Amino acid sequence: MSAARRAPRSRRVLTRRLSLTAGAAVGALLLTACGEGDGGTTQSGSGANFVAGKDGISKVAKGERKEAPRLKGETLDGGTFDLADHQGKVVVVNVWGSWCPPCRAEASNLVKVAEDTADQGVQFVGLNTRDFNKGPAIAFEKDYEVEYPSIYDPQGKQILRFPRGSLSPQAIPSTVVIDRDGKIAARTLQAVSEKQLRSMIDPVLAEK
């Protein structure tokens, strides 16, 4: 077989390998469930310090936070959400899937706190992932009366935008709080209660 005929096959093999590698990276990220340990100051590989509490909530001091990525995409209802449109607000990002039992367990808590804090300038947004058909996700939102938007992100591409070493959402469900300056202030990698949510949001709202 000539080199001219071998080259296309080599390119196909390389492309397939790269595709599989990228897919594995996304899969590993979305399937990770990380415990926070028993508290104290933890340092990531990039040097960002955060405090990991016994309640499973990690927080970063105001001067040490990393910029949140620009989350932008089509929502489940066919609209568009752009984080840049919510500058000056505290934004709560929840990663969820309709197939995920802990996501169902926390849904009413998220809805309640979203309603209670809307007048205080808090914007909730979901990142719906690994629902490869919108139908179940739309039904989930209807069942739990979720009124805030969710970006449709079946492949987890929005999640991968979070910077390395930040409090990124590394599990499903995860909840991340972004401060008024667009920086990542807090995160939990578990189904969240009302009390936990408020403990993440209230200190950020109180910041000047």
mmCIF file of C-alpha atoms in Angstrom:
data_model
loop_
_atom_site.group_PDB
_atom_site.id
_atom_site.type_symbol
_atom_site.label_atom_id
_atom_site.label_comp_id
_atom_site.label_asym_id
_atom_site.label_seq_id
_atom_site.Cartn_x
_atom_site.Cartn_y
_atom_site.Cartn_z
ATOM 1 C CA MET A 1 0.000 0.000 0.000
ATOM 2 C CA SER A 2 1.384 3.442 -0.928
ATOM 3 C CA ALA A 3 2.151 6.202 1.601
ATOM 4 C CA ALA A 4 -0.526 8.326 -0.061
ATOM 5 C CA ARG A 5 -3.142 5.722 0.856
ATOM 6 C CA ARG A 6 -1.760 5.114 4.377
ATOM 7 C CA ALA A 7 -1.839 8.805 5.393
ATOM 8 C CA PRO A 8 -5.635 9.253 5.474
ATOM 9 C CA ARG A 9 -5.974 6.175 7.730
ATOM 10 C CA SER A 10 -3.337 7.582 10.106
ATOM 11 C CA ARG A 11 -5.183 10.848 10.319
ATOM 12 C CA ARG A 12 -8.435 9.008 11.022
ATOM 13 C CA VAL A 13 -6.828 6.995 13.832
ATOM 14 C CA LEU A 14 -5.283 10.138 15.373
ATOM 15 C CA THR A 15 -8.585 12.028 15.165
ATOM 16 C CA ARG A 16 -10.410 9.116 16.800
ATOM 17 C CA ARG A 17 -7.835 8.909 19.599
ATOM 18 C CA LEU A 18 -8.070 12.660 20.273
ATOM 19 C CA SER A 19 -11.854 12.410 20.324
ATOM 20 C CA LEU A 20 -11.775 9.543 22.803
ATOM 21 C CA THR A 21 -9.303 11.415 25.018
ATOM 22 C CA ALA A 22 -11.486 14.533 25.101
ATOM 23 C CA GLY A 23 -14.576 12.428 25.783
ATOM 24 C CA ALA A 24 -12.845 10.619 28.622
ATOM 25 C CA ALA A 25 -11.811 13.937 30.173
ATOM 26 C CA VAL A 26 -15.384 15.201 30.130
ATOM 27 C CA GLY A 27 -16.695 11.894 31.457
ATOM 28 C CA ALA A 28 -14.192 11.834 34.296
ATOM 29 C CA LEU A 29 -15.098 15.381 35.281
ATOM 30 C CA LEU A 30 -18.827 14.735 35.259
ATOM 31 C CA LEU A 31 -18.610 11.498 37.215
ATOM 32 C CA THR A 32 -16.332 12.787 39.987
ATOM 33 C CA ALA A 33 -17.779 13.166 43.466
ATOM 34 C CA CYS A 34 -15.216 14.794 45.757
ATOM 35 C CA GLY A 35 -15.441 14.856 49.553
ATOM 36 C CA GLU A 36 -14.185 17.999 51.206
ATOM 37 C CA GLY A 37 -12.516 16.299 54.168
ATOM 38 C CA ASP A 38 -12.756 17.734 57.671
ATOM 39 C CA GLY A 39 -12.023 21.369 57.135
ATOM 40 C CA GLY A 40 -9.017 23.631 57.073
ATOM 41 C CA THR A 41 -7.181 25.491 54.343
ATOM 42 C CA THR A 42 -6.518 23.560 51.154
ATOM 43 C CA GLN A 43 -4.213 24.631 48.349
ATOM 44 C CA SER A 44 -4.842 23.638 44.767
ATOM 45 C CA GLY A 45 -2.112 22.953 42.249
ATOM 46 C CA SER A 46 -2.413 26.487 40.875
ATOM 47 C CA GLY A 47 -1.978 28.134 44.247
ATOM 48 C CA ALA A 48 -5.570 29.203 44.952
ATOM 49 C CA ASN A 49 -6.352 28.856 48.654
ATOM 50 C CA PHE A 50 -9.826 27.930 49.817
ATOM 51 C CA VAL A 51 -11.367 26.909 53.103
ATOM 52 C CA ALA A 52 -13.099 23.520 53.030
ATOM 53 C CA GLY A 53 -15.718 23.260 55.765
ATOM 54 C CA LYS A 54 -17.048 20.194 57.538
ATOM 55 C CA ASP A 55 -20.422 20.942 55.948
ATOM 56 C CA GLY A 56 -18.981 20.168 52.513
ATOM 57 C CA ILE A 57 -18.866 23.837 51.482
ATOM 58 C CA SER A 58 -15.627 25.404 50.236
ATOM 59 C CA LYS A 59 -15.128 29.182 50.317
ATOM 60 C CA VAL A 60 -12.479 31.581 49.057
ATOM 61 C CA ALA A 61 -11.581 34.911 50.688
ATOM 62 C CA LYS A 62 -12.577 37.911 48.580
ATOM 63 C CA GLY A 63 -9.061 38.915 47.546
ATOM 64 C CA GLU A 64 -8.066 35.411 46.426
ATOM 65 C CA ARG A 65 -10.945 34.430 44.151
ATOM 66 C CA LYS A 66 -10.631 33.400 40.521
ATOM 67 C CA GLU A 67 -12.666 34.841 37.689
ATOM 68 C CA ALA A 68 -15.706 32.798 36.719
ATOM 69 C CA PRO A 69 -15.861 31.748 33.081
ATOM 70 C CA ARG A 70 -18.317 33.364 30.712
ATOM 71 C CA LEU A 71 -21.238 30.959 30.832
ATOM 72 C CA LYS A 72 -23.357 31.495 27.758
ATOM 73 C CA GLY A 73 -25.665 29.198 25.863
ATOM 74 C CA GLU A 74 -29.115 28.079 24.833
ATOM 75 C CA THR A 75 -31.525 27.439 27.674
ATOM 76 C CA LEU A 76 -33.957 24.556 27.970
ATOM 77 C CA ASP A 77 -36.846 26.860 27.080
ATOM 78 C CA GLY A 78 -35.148 27.951 23.845
ATOM 79 C CA GLY A 79 -33.842 31.273 25.129
ATOM 80 C CA THR A 80 -30.259 32.332 25.849
ATOM 81 C CA PHE A 81 -28.438 32.912 29.118
ATOM 82 C CA ASP A 82 -25.279 35.011 29.260
ATOM 83 C CA LEU A 83 -23.515 35.470 32.592
ATOM 84 C CA ALA A 84 -22.167 38.798 31.337
ATOM 85 C CA ASP A 85 -25.717 40.188 31.426
ATOM 86 C CA HIS A 86 -25.783 39.755 35.218
ATOM 87 C CA GLN A 87 -22.742 41.798 36.232
ATOM 88 C CA GLY A 88 -23.208 43.272 39.702
ATOM 89 C CA LYS A 89 -25.424 40.402 40.860
ATOM 90 C CA VAL A 90 -24.614 37.400 42.990
ATOM 91 C CA VAL A 91 -25.069 34.386 40.695
ATOM 92 C CA VAL A 92 -25.754 30.840 41.890
ATOM 93 C CA VAL A 93 -24.846 28.129 39.366
ATOM 94 C CA ASN A 94 -26.305 24.645 39.907
ATOM 95 C CA VAL A 95 -25.139 21.652 37.853
ATOM 96 C CA TRP A 96 -27.874 19.056 37.530
ATOM 97 C CA GLY A 97 -29.400 16.287 35.446
ATOM 98 C CA SER A 98 -32.934 14.924 35.384
ATOM 99 C CA TRP A 99 -31.515 11.377 35.793
ATOM 100 C CA CYS A 100 -29.730 12.285 39.052
ATOM 101 C CA PRO A 101 -31.501 11.334 42.356
ATOM 102 C CA PRO A 102 -29.575 13.873 44.504
ATOM 103 C CA CYS A 103 -30.582 16.572 42.007
ATOM 104 C CA ARG A 104 -34.222 15.709 42.635
ATOM 105 C CA ALA A 105 -33.602 15.783 46.382
ATOM 106 C CA GLU A 106 -32.217 19.323 46.303
ATOM 107 C CA ALA A 107 -34.502 20.840 43.639
ATOM 108 C CA SER A 108 -37.150 22.275 45.986
ATOM 109 C CA ASN A 109 -34.428 23.845 48.153
ATOM 110 C CA LEU A 110 -32.927 25.637 45.172
ATOM 111 C CA VAL A 111 -36.342 26.849 44.023
ATOM 112 C CA LYS A 112 -37.226 28.173 47.495
ATOM 113 C CA VAL A 113 -33.968 30.072 48.004
ATOM 114 C CA ALA A 114 -34.055 31.424 44.441
ATOM 115 C CA GLU A 115 -37.505 32.889 45.104
ATOM 116 C CA ASP A 116 -36.504 34.279 48.509
ATOM 117 C CA THR A 117 -33.340 36.006 47.274
ATOM 118 C CA ALA A 118 -34.448 37.329 43.885
ATOM 119 C CA ASP A 119 -35.282 40.760 45.346
ATOM 120 C CA GLN A 120 -31.781 40.930 46.854
ATOM 121 C CA GLY A 121 -30.126 40.753 43.447
ATOM 122 C CA VAL A 122 -29.393 37.032 43.335
ATOM 123 C CA GLN A 123 -29.654 35.246 39.980
ATOM 124 C CA PHE A 124 -29.893 31.453 39.830
ATOM 125 C CA VAL A 125 -28.967 29.508 36.701
ATOM 126 C CA GLY A 126 -28.776 25.777 36.072
ATOM 127 C CA LEU A 127 -26.315 23.861 33.923
ATOM 128 C CA ASN A 128 -28.283 20.858 32.722
ATOM 129 C CA THR A 129 -25.848 18.121 31.764
ATOM 130 C CA ARG A 130 -25.897 14.561 30.399
ATOM 131 C CA ASP A 131 -29.550 14.842 29.405
ATOM 132 C CA PHE A 132 -29.103 14.016 25.732
ATOM 133 C CA ASN A 133 -32.769 14.723 25.091
ATOM 134 C CA LYS A 134 -34.349 17.929 26.403
ATOM 135 C CA GLY A 135 -37.668 16.242 27.190
ATOM 136 C CA PRO A 136 -36.814 14.740 30.608
ATOM 137 C CA ALA A 137 -35.023 17.933 31.689
ATOM 138 C CA ILE A 138 -38.002 20.105 30.727
ATOM 139 C CA ALA A 139 -40.320 17.725 32.590
ATOM 140 C CA PHE A 140 -38.025 17.922 35.648
ATOM 141 C CA GLU A 141 -38.269 21.720 35.690
ATOM 142 C CA LYS A 142 -42.042 21.557 35.355
ATOM 143 C CA ASP A 143 -42.378 18.988 38.165
ATOM 144 C CA TYR A 144 -40.284 21.055 40.581
ATOM 145 C CA GLU A 145 -41.592 24.446 39.381
ATOM 146 C CA VAL A 146 -38.130 25.692 38.476
ATOM 147 C CA GLU A 147 -38.545 29.206 37.086
ATOM 148 C CA TYR A 148 -34.914 30.272 36.756
ATOM 149 C CA PRO A 149 -33.164 29.390 33.464
ATOM 150 C CA SER A 150 -30.950 26.386 32.783
ATOM 151 C CA ILE A 151 -28.343 26.273 30.050
ATOM 152 C CA TYR A 152 -28.651 23.044 28.082
ATOM 153 C CA ASP A 153 -25.157 21.510 28.321
ATOM 154 C CA PRO A 154 -25.410 17.763 27.585
ATOM 155 C CA GLN A 155 -21.683 17.345 26.870
ATOM 156 C CA GLY A 156 -20.478 19.330 29.897
ATOM 157 C CA LYS A 157 -18.701 21.969 27.797
ATOM 158 C CA GLN A 158 -19.800 24.832 30.058
ATOM 159 C CA ILE A 159 -18.393 22.998 33.087
ATOM 160 C CA LEU A 160 -14.984 22.668 31.422
ATOM 161 C CA ARG A 161 -14.773 26.461 31.094
ATOM 162 C CA PHE A 162 -14.117 26.857 34.811
ATOM 163 C CA PRO A 163 -10.441 27.726 35.366
ATOM 164 C CA ARG A 164 -8.005 25.180 36.701
ATOM 165 C CA GLY A 165 -7.453 25.525 40.435
ATOM 166 C CA SER A 166 -10.759 27.310 40.998
ATOM 167 C CA LEU A 167 -13.787 26.078 42.911
ATOM 168 C CA SER A 168 -15.106 24.391 39.796
ATOM 169 C CA PRO A 169 -18.193 22.137 39.749
ATOM 170 C CA GLN A 170 -16.594 18.698 39.669
ATOM 171 C CA ALA A 171 -19.628 16.550 40.455
ATOM 172 C CA ILE A 172 -23.326 16.234 39.745
ATOM 173 C CA PRO A 173 -24.925 17.923 41.543
ATOM 174 C CA SER A 174 -22.647 20.868 42.313
ATOM 175 C CA THR A 175 -23.519 24.418 43.305
ATOM 176 C CA VAL A 176 -21.205 27.411 42.826
ATOM 177 C CA VAL A 177 -21.701 30.993 44.047
ATOM 178 C CA ILE A 178 -20.226 33.834 41.961
ATOM 179 C CA ASP A 179 -19.809 37.229 43.619
ATOM 180 C CA ARG A 180 -20.804 40.661 42.284
ATOM 181 C CA ASP A 181 -17.372 41.063 40.705
ATOM 182 C CA GLY A 182 -17.774 37.878 38.670
ATOM 183 C CA LYS A 183 -15.455 35.781 40.823
ATOM 184 C CA ILE A 184 -16.010 32.318 42.294
ATOM 185 C CA ALA A 185 -16.710 32.638 46.027
ATOM 186 C CA ALA A 186 -18.088 29.276 47.196
ATOM 187 C CA ARG A 187 -18.841 25.736 46.062
ATOM 188 C CA THR A 188 -20.383 22.511 47.251
ATOM 189 C CA LEU A 189 -20.162 19.114 45.535
ATOM 190 C CA GLN A 190 -23.314 17.567 46.966
ATOM 191 C CA ALA A 191 -27.070 17.932 47.105
ATOM 192 C CA VAL A 192 -27.596 21.168 48.999
ATOM 193 C CA SER A 193 -30.089 22.080 51.722
ATOM 194 C CA GLU A 194 -31.749 25.483 52.185
ATOM 195 C CA LYS A 195 -29.514 26.141 55.176
ATOM 196 C CA GLN A 196 -26.364 25.306 53.241
ATOM 197 C CA LEU A 197 -27.424 27.443 50.307
ATOM 198 C CA ARG A 198 -28.058 30.443 52.519
ATOM 199 C CA SER A 199 -24.708 29.940 54.263
ATOM 200 C CA MET A 200 -23.050 30.175 50.834
ATOM 201 C CA ILE A 201 -25.050 33.148 49.561
ATOM 202 C CA ASP A 202 -25.551 35.380 52.612
ATOM 203 C CA PRO A 203 -21.866 36.203 53.276
ATOM 204 C CA VAL A 204 -21.382 37.124 49.598
ATOM 205 C CA LEU A 205 -24.482 39.322 49.650
ATOM 206 C CA ALA A 206 -23.127 41.079 52.759
ATOM 207 C CA GLU A 207 -19.851 42.011 51.039
ATOM 208 C CA LYS A 208 -19.289 45.664 50.174
#
